[in-house]
């Protein structure tokens, strides 16, 4: 997201700026991009998703929201997943316009104050959050990654993906020179189980940025899982982070940890030079592996 307020005399209209960005990205990287323009982040994002991805560029001002965005299904709108869409449908809400016209108190009662207000205000094109954030402060909140499977995954298959996500999150922590105390694991079961979830968190005695520790934490959490059902979605996150210089060494494991840290740091250098497929676990070559498929995508989408 960028804002170009006050730059018209330098770069031209917002459409001219968008076309130049598209042209420059394609010229340098060979990647076609879609751009959406709006008078706030939410409108720009929804416009890009619903209209811009087909045409390459789309714009929507406040007075166009009703005609351009409201006719679209809530299932196609950013920020509304399948579970929320089903709950909205149960209330007779199928389009963004119907959501925008639903009384705020009804949405707050059904979805809670925070989510109810977000649904209402976003459907009406209202967003008061700033475009820019402090990247350092954002980084300190934690990191997360997840994936939705195209088919049902068994627990053994899912362990392959947890290894991949652990490697990815640990590498992201190290790239910011951070370490995390808390590891969070969430899994959504197949639709046959009505979208039920398993969600657990564990706080370690010492902060870490090593993949092996993140993976072990997930294995510990799953030992509490009493539903051996096929899995369709998994996400991992690390929170409660500190700078890696503040890590307290364990008297009994520090030597092994330092060896592991040297190994994972060496892997970071290889990945930085050759990409995520430059070196990876052999298990990622199995049918359950997702790393190679994700490496073909940009922002979660195929090139």
CSV table of C-alpha atoms in Angstrom, one decimal:
chain,number,residue,atom,x,y,z
A,1,UNK,CA,0.0,0.0,0.0
A,2,UNK,CA,1.2,3.5,-0.8
A,3,UNK,CA,-0.4,6.9,-0.6
A,4,UNK,CA,0.2,9.6,-3.3
A,5,UNK,CA,-1.7,12.5,-1.7
A,6,UNK,CA,-0.1,15.8,-2.6
A,7,UNK,CA,2.2,14.4,-5.3
A,8,UNK,CA,0.0,15.1,-8.3
A,9,UNK,CA,2.2,18.0,-9.5
A,10,UNK,CA,5.2,15.7,-9.5
A,11,UNK,CA,3.8,12.4,-10.8
A,12,UNK,CA,0.4,13.1,-12.3
A,13,UNK,CA,-2.9,11.6,-11.5
A,14,UNK,CA,-3.3,8.5,-9.4
A,15,UNK,CA,-4.0,6.5,-12.6
A,16,UNK,CA,-0.9,7.8,-14.2
A,17,UNK,CA,1.1,6.8,-11.1
A,18,UNK,CA,-0.5,3.3,-11.2
A,19,UNK,CA,0.3,2.8,-14.8
A,20,UNK,CA,3.9,3.8,-14.3
A,21,UNK,CA,4.3,1.4,-11.4
A,22,UNK,CA,2.8,-1.4,-13.4
A,23,UNK,CA,5.1,-0.6,-16.3
A,24,UNK,CA,8.3,-0.4,-14.2
A,25,UNK,CA,7.6,-3.6,-12.3
A,26,UNK,CA,7.0,-5.5,-15.6
A,27,UNK,CA,10.1,-3.9,-17.2
A,28,UNK,CA,12.4,-4.8,-14.3
A,29,UNK,CA,11.0,-8.1,-13.0
A,30,UNK,CA,8.8,-9.4,-15.9
A,31,UNK,CA,5.9,-9.7,-13.5
A,32,UNK,CA,2.4,-8.4,-14.5
A,33,UNK,CA,0.6,-6.8,-11.5
A,34,UNK,CA,-2.9,-5.6,-10.7
A,35,UNK,CA,-3.5,-2.3,-8.9
A,36,UNK,CA,-6.5,-1.0,-7.2
A,37,UNK,CA,-7.1,2.7,-6.2
A,38,UNK,CA,-9.3,3.9,-3.5
A,39,UNK,CA,-9.5,6.8,-1.0
A,40,UNK,CA,-8.5,4.4,1.8
A,41,UNK,CA,-6.7,1.0,2.2
A,42,UNK,CA,-9.8,-1.1,2.4
A,43,UNK,CA,-11.5,0.3,-0.7
A,44,UNK,CA,-8.3,0.1,-2.7
A,45,UNK,CA,-7.8,-3.6,-1.6
A,46,UNK,CA,-11.4,-4.7,-2.3
A,47,UNK,CA,-11.4,-2.8,-5.6
A,48,UNK,CA,-8.2,-4.5,-6.7
A,49,UNK,CA,-9.5,-8.0,-5.7
A,50,UNK,CA,-13.0,-7.7,-7.2
A,51,UNK,CA,-12.3,-5.7,-10.3
A,52,UNK,CA,-8.6,-4.9,-10.8
A,53,UNK,CA,-7.4,-8.5,-11.0
A,54,UNK,CA,-9.4,-9.0,-14.2
A,55,UNK,CA,-8.5,-5.7,-15.9
A,56,UNK,CA,-5.1,-5.0,-14.4
A,57,UNK,CA,-6.2,-1.7,-12.9
A,58,UNK,CA,-9.4,-0.4,-11.2
A,59,UNK,CA,-10.4,2.5,-9.1
A,60,UNK,CA,-13.4,3.2,-6.9
A,61,UNK,CA,-14.1,6.5,-5.1
A,62,UNK,CA,-16.5,6.8,-2.2
A,63,UNK,CA,-19.5,7.7,-4.4
A,64,UNK,CA,-18.9,4.6,-6.6
A,65,UNK,CA,-18.9,2.0,-3.8
A,66,UNK,CA,-22.6,1.4,-4.1
A,67,UNK,CA,-22.5,0.7,-7.8
A,68,UNK,CA,-19.1,-1.0,-8.2
A,69,UNK,CA,-18.6,-3.0,-5.0
A,70,UNK,CA,-21.9,-3.6,-3.3
A,71,UNK,CA,-23.3,-6.1,-6.0
A,72,UNK,CA,-20.4,-8.5,-5.3
A,73,UNK,CA,-20.9,-11.6,-3.1
A,74,UNK,CA,-19.5,-11.5,0.4
A,75,UNK,CA,-17.7,-14.7,-0.4
A,76,UNK,CA,-15.4,-12.8,-2.8
A,77,UNK,CA,-14.6,-10.0,-0.4
A,78,UNK,CA,-11.2,-9.7,1.3
A,79,UNK,CA,-11.3,-10.4,5.0
A,80,UNK,CA,-14.4,-12.6,4.9
A,81,UNK,CA,-13.6,-16.3,5.0
A,82,UNK,CA,-15.8,-19.2,4.4
A,83,UNK,CA,-17.0,-19.5,8.0
A,84,UNK,CA,-18.0,-15.9,8.2
A,85,UNK,CA,-19.7,-16.0,4.8
A,86,UNK,CA,-21.8,-18.9,5.9
A,87,UNK,CA,-22.9,-17.1,9.1
A,88,UNK,CA,-23.7,-14.0,7.0
A,89,UNK,CA,-25.7,-16.1,4.6
A,90,UNK,CA,-27.7,-17.4,7.6
A,91,UNK,CA,-28.6,-13.8,8.4
A,92,UNK,CA,-29.8,-13.3,4.8
A,93,UNK,CA,-26.7,-11.4,3.8
A,94,UNK,CA,-25.3,-12.5,0.4
A,95,UNK,CA,-23.8,-9.3,-1.1
A,96,UNK,CA,-21.5,-6.6,0.2
A,97,UNK,CA,-24.4,-4.1,-0.2
A,98,UNK,CA,-26.7,-6.2,2.0
A,99,UNK,CA,-23.9,-6.3,4.6
A,100,UNK,CA,-23.4,-2.6,4.4
A,101,UNK,CA,-27.1,-2.0,5.0
A,102,UNK,CA,-27.4,-4.4,8.0
A,103,UNK,CA,-27.8,-2.5,11.3
A,104,UNK,CA,-24.6,-2.2,13.1
A,105,UNK,CA,-26.1,-3.5,16.4
A,106,UNK,CA,-27.1,-6.7,14.7
A,107,UNK,CA,-23.6,-7.4,13.4
A,108,UNK,CA,-22.1,-6.6,16.8
A,109,UNK,CA,-24.4,-9.0,18.5
A,110,UNK,CA,-23.7,-11.8,16.0
A,111,UNK,CA,-20.0,-11.4,15.6
A,112,UNK,CA,-18.9,-9.5,18.6
A,113,UNK,CA,-18.0,-5.7,18.9
A,114,UNK,CA,-14.6,-5.8,17.1
A,115,UNK,CA,-15.5,-8.1,14.1
A,116,UNK,CA,-19.1,-6.7,13.8
A,117,UNK,CA,-17.8,-3.2,13.5
A,118,UNK,CA,-15.1,-4.2,11.1
A,119,UNK,CA,-17.6,-6.0,8.8
A,120,UNK,CA,-20.0,-3.0,8.9
A,121,UNK,CA,-17.4,-0.3,8.3
A,122,UNK,CA,-15.5,-2.1,5.6
A,123,UNK,CA,-18.7,-2.9,3.7
A,124,UNK,CA,-19.4,0.8,3.8
A,125,UNK,CA,-15.9,1.7,2.6
A,126,UNK,CA,-14.8,3.2,5.9
A,127,UNK,CA,-11.2,2.7,7.2
A,128,UNK,CA,-9.4,5.1,9.4
A,129,UNK,CA,-6.2,3.2,9.8
A,130,UNK,CA,-3.0,4.8,8.5
A,131,UNK,CA,-1.2,3.6,5.3
A,132,UNK,CA,2.2,3.6,7.0
A,133,UNK,CA,3.2,1.6,10.0
A,134,UNK,CA,6.5,1.4,11.9
A,135,UNK,CA,8.0,-1.9,10.5
A,136,UNK,CA,10.2,-2.4,13.6
A,137,UNK,CA,7.1,-2.2,15.9
A,138,UNK,CA,5.2,-4.5,13.6
A,139,UNK,CA,8.0,-7.0,13.5
A,140,UNK,CA,8.1,-7.1,17.3
A,141,UNK,CA,4.6,-8.4,17.5
A,142,UNK,CA,5.5,-11.8,15.9
A,143,UNK,CA,5.4,-13.7,12.7
A,144,UNK,CA,2.9,-16.2,11.2
A,145,UNK,CA,2.5,-18.5,8.2
A,146,UNK,CA,-0.2,-20.9,7.2
A,147,UNK,CA,-1.5,-22.9,4.3
A,148,UNK,CA,-4.9,-24.4,3.1
A,149,UNK,CA,-4.6,-27.8,1.6
A,150,UNK,CA,-6.3,-28.8,-1.6
A,151,UNK,CA,-6.9,-32.3,-0.2
A,152,UNK,CA,-7.3,-33.8,3.2
A,153,UNK,CA,-4.0,-34.3,5.1
A,154,UNK,CA,-3.3,-36.9,7.7
A,155,UNK,CA,-1.4,-36.0,10.8
A,156,UNK,CA,1.7,-37.7,9.3
A,157,UNK,CA,1.4,-35.6,6.2
A,158,UNK,CA,0.8,-32.5,8.3
A,159,UNK,CA,4.1,-33.0,10.1
A,160,UNK,CA,5.9,-32.5,6.9
A,161,UNK,CA,4.3,-29.1,6.5
A,162,UNK,CA,5.0,-28.2,10.1
A,163,UNK,CA,8.6,-28.8,9.5
A,164,UNK,CA,8.4,-26.5,6.5
A,165,UNK,CA,6.6,-23.8,8.4
A,166,UNK,CA,9.0,-24.1,11.4
A,167,UNK,CA,12.0,-23.6,9.0
A,168,UNK,CA,10.3,-20.6,7.5
A,169,UNK,CA,9.3,-18.9,10.7
A,170,UNK,CA,12.7,-19.5,12.3
A,171,UNK,CA,14.4,-18.0,9.3
A,172,UNK,CA,12.2,-15.0,9.5
A,173,UNK,CA,13.0,-14.5,13.2
A,174,UNK,CA,16.7,-14.7,12.5
A,175,UNK,CA,16.4,-12.2,9.6
A,176,UNK,CA,15.1,-9.7,12.1
A,177,UNK,CA,17.5,-10.8,14.8
A,178,UNK,CA,14.5,-11.8,16.9
A,179,UNK,CA,13.6,-14.8,19.1
A,180,UNK,CA,10.2,-15.9,20.3
A,181,UNK,CA,8.9,-17.3,23.6
A,182,UNK,CA,5.5,-18.4,22.4
A,183,UNK,CA,4.6,-20.8,19.6
A,184,UNK,CA,1.0,-21.1,18.4
A,185,UNK,CA,-0.5,-23.9,16.3
A,186,UNK,CA,-3.9,-24.0,14.7
A,187,UNK,CA,-5.5,-26.7,12.5
A,188,UNK,CA,-8.9,-26.7,10.8
A,189,UNK,CA,-10.4,-30.1,10.1
A,190,UNK,CA,-12.1,-31.3,7.0
A,191,UNK,CA,-15.6,-30.0,6.3
A,192,UNK,CA,-17.0,-33.3,7.5
A,193,UNK,CA,-16.2,-32.1,11.0
A,194,UNK,CA,-18.1,-28.8,10.4
A,195,UNK,CA,-14.9,-26.7,10.3
A,196,UNK,CA,-13.9,-27.6,13.9
A,197,UNK,CA,-10.4,-26.5,14.9
A,198,UNK,CA,-7.6,-27.5,17.1
A,199,UNK,CA,-5.7,-24.5,18.6
A,200,UNK,CA,-3.0,-24.5,21.2
A,201,UNK,CA,-0.2,-22.2,22.4
A,202,UNK,CA,2.9,-23.0,24.4
A,203,UNK,CA,5.4,-20.6,26.0
A,204,UNK,CA,9.0,-21.9,26.1
A,205,UNK,CA,11.3,-21.4,29.1
A,206,UNK,CA,13.8,-19.6,26.8
A,207,UNK,CA,13.1,-17.6,23.6
A,208,UNK,CA,14.3,-19.3,20.4
A,209,UNK,CA,14.8,-18.7,16.7
A,210,UNK,CA,15.7,-22.3,15.9
A,211,UNK,CA,13.5,-24.4,13.7
A,212,UNK,CA,14.1,-27.6,15.7
A,213,UNK,CA,12.6,-25.9,18.9
A,214,UNK,CA,9.5,-24.6,17.0
A,215,UNK,CA,8.8,-28.1,15.6
A,216,UNK,CA,9.2,-29.8,18.9
A,217,UNK,CA,6.8,-27.3,20.5
A,218,UNK,CA,4.2,-28.1,17.8
A,219,UNK,CA,4.7,-31.8,18.5
A,220,UNK,CA,4.1,-31.2,22.2
A,221,UNK,CA,0.9,-29.3,21.5
A,222,UNK,CA,-0.4,-31.9,19.2
A,223,UNK,CA,-0.1,-34.5,21.9
A,224,UNK,CA,-3.1,-32.8,23.4
A,225,UNK,CA,-5.1,-33.2,20.3
A,226,UNK,CA,-8.0,-35.7,20.8
A,227,UNK,CA,-9.5,-35.5,17.3
A,228,UNK,CA,-7.5,-37.6,14.8
A,229,UNK,CA,-9.4,-36.1,11.9
A,230,UNK,CA,-8.2,-35.2,8.4
A,231,UNK,CA,-6.8,-31.7,8.3
A,232,UNK,CA,-7.5,-29.0,5.6
A,233,UNK,CA,-5.7,-25.9,7.0
A,234,UNK,CA,-2.8,-25.3,9.3
A,235,UNK,CA,-1.2,-22.1,10.6
A,236,UNK,CA,1.7,-21.4,12.9
A,237,UNK,CA,2.8,-18.2,14.6
A,238,UNK,CA,5.4,-17.1,17.0
A,239,UNK,CA,4.8,-14.2,19.4
A,240,UNK,CA,6.1,-12.7,22.6
A,241,UNK,CA,9.4,-11.8,20.8
A,242,UNK,CA,12.6,-10.3,22.0
A,243,UNK,CA,15.9,-9.3,20.4
A,244,UNK,CA,18.1,-12.4,19.9
A,245,UNK,CA,20.9,-10.8,22.1
A,246,UNK,CA,18.5,-11.2,25.0
A,247,UNK,CA,18.2,-15.0,24.7
A,248,UNK,CA,19.1,-16.8,28.0
A,249,UNK,CA,21.3,-19.8,27.3
A,250,UNK,CA,20.4,-23.1,28.9
A,251,UNK,CA,23.3,-24.6,30.9
A,252,UNK,CA,22.5,-28.1,29.7
A,253,UNK,CA,21.6,-27.5,26.0
A,254,UNK,CA,23.5,-24.4,25.0
A,255,UNK,CA,26.3,-26.3,23.2
A,256,UNK,CA,23.9,-28.3,21.1
A,257,UNK,CA,21.9,-25.2,20.5
A,258,UNK,CA,24.9,-23.3,19.2
A,259,UNK,CA,25.7,-26.1,16.8
A,260,UNK,CA,22.1,-26.0,15.5
A,261,UNK,CA,22.3,-22.2,15.3
A,262,UNK,CA,25.4,-22.4,13.1
A,263,UNK,CA,23.7,-25.0,10.9
A,264,UNK,CA,20.5,-23.0,10.4
A,265,UNK,CA,22.5,-19.8,9.9
A,266,UNK,CA,24.5,-21.5,7.1
A,267,UNK,CA,21.1,-22.6,5.6
A,268,UNK,CA,20.0,-19.0,5.7
A,269,UNK,CA,23.0,-17.9,3.5
A,270,UNK,CA,22.3,-20.6,1.0
A,271,UNK,CA,18.6,-19.7,0.7
A,272,UNK,CA,19.5,-16.0,0.5
A,273,UNK,CA,21.7,-16.7,-2.5
A,274,UNK,CA,19.7,-19.5,-4.3
A,275,UNK,CA,16.1,-19.0,-3.1
A,276,UNK,CA,13.9,-21.2,-1.0
A,277,UNK,CA,14.4,-24.2,-3.3
A,278,UNK,CA,18.2,-23.9,-3.1
A,279,UNK,CA,18.2,-26.2,-0.1
A,280,UNK,CA,15.4,-27.9,1.8
A,281,UNK,CA,14.4,-31.0,3.6
A,282,UNK,CA,14.0,-34.2,1.6
A,283,UNK,CA,10.5,-34.6,3.1
A,284,UNK,CA,9.5,-31.6,1.0
A,285,UNK,CA,9.9,-33.8,-2.1
A,286,UNK,CA,7.2,-36.2,-0.8
A,287,UNK,CA,3.5,-35.9,-1.9
A,288,UNK,CA,2.8,-34.0,1.4
A,289,UNK,CA,5.4,-31.3,0.8
A,290,UNK,CA,4.2,-27.8,-0.1
A,291,UNK,CA,7.5,-25.9,-0.3
A,292,UNK,CA,8.2,-26.3,-4.0
A,293,UNK,CA,4.6,-25.3,-4.9
A,294,UNK,CA,4.7,-22.3,-2.6
A,295,UNK,CA,8.0,-21.2,-4.2
A,296,UNK,CA,6.2,-20.8,-7.5
A,297,UNK,CA,3.8,-18.2,-6.1
A,298,UNK,CA,4.1,-14.5,-5.4
A,299,UNK,CA,2.0,-13.2,-2.6
A,300,UNK,CA,0.2,-16.6,-2.5
A,301,UNK,CA,-0.7,-16.5,-6.2
A,302,UNK,CA,0.9,-18.2,-9.2
A,303,UNK,CA,2.9,-15.9,-11.4
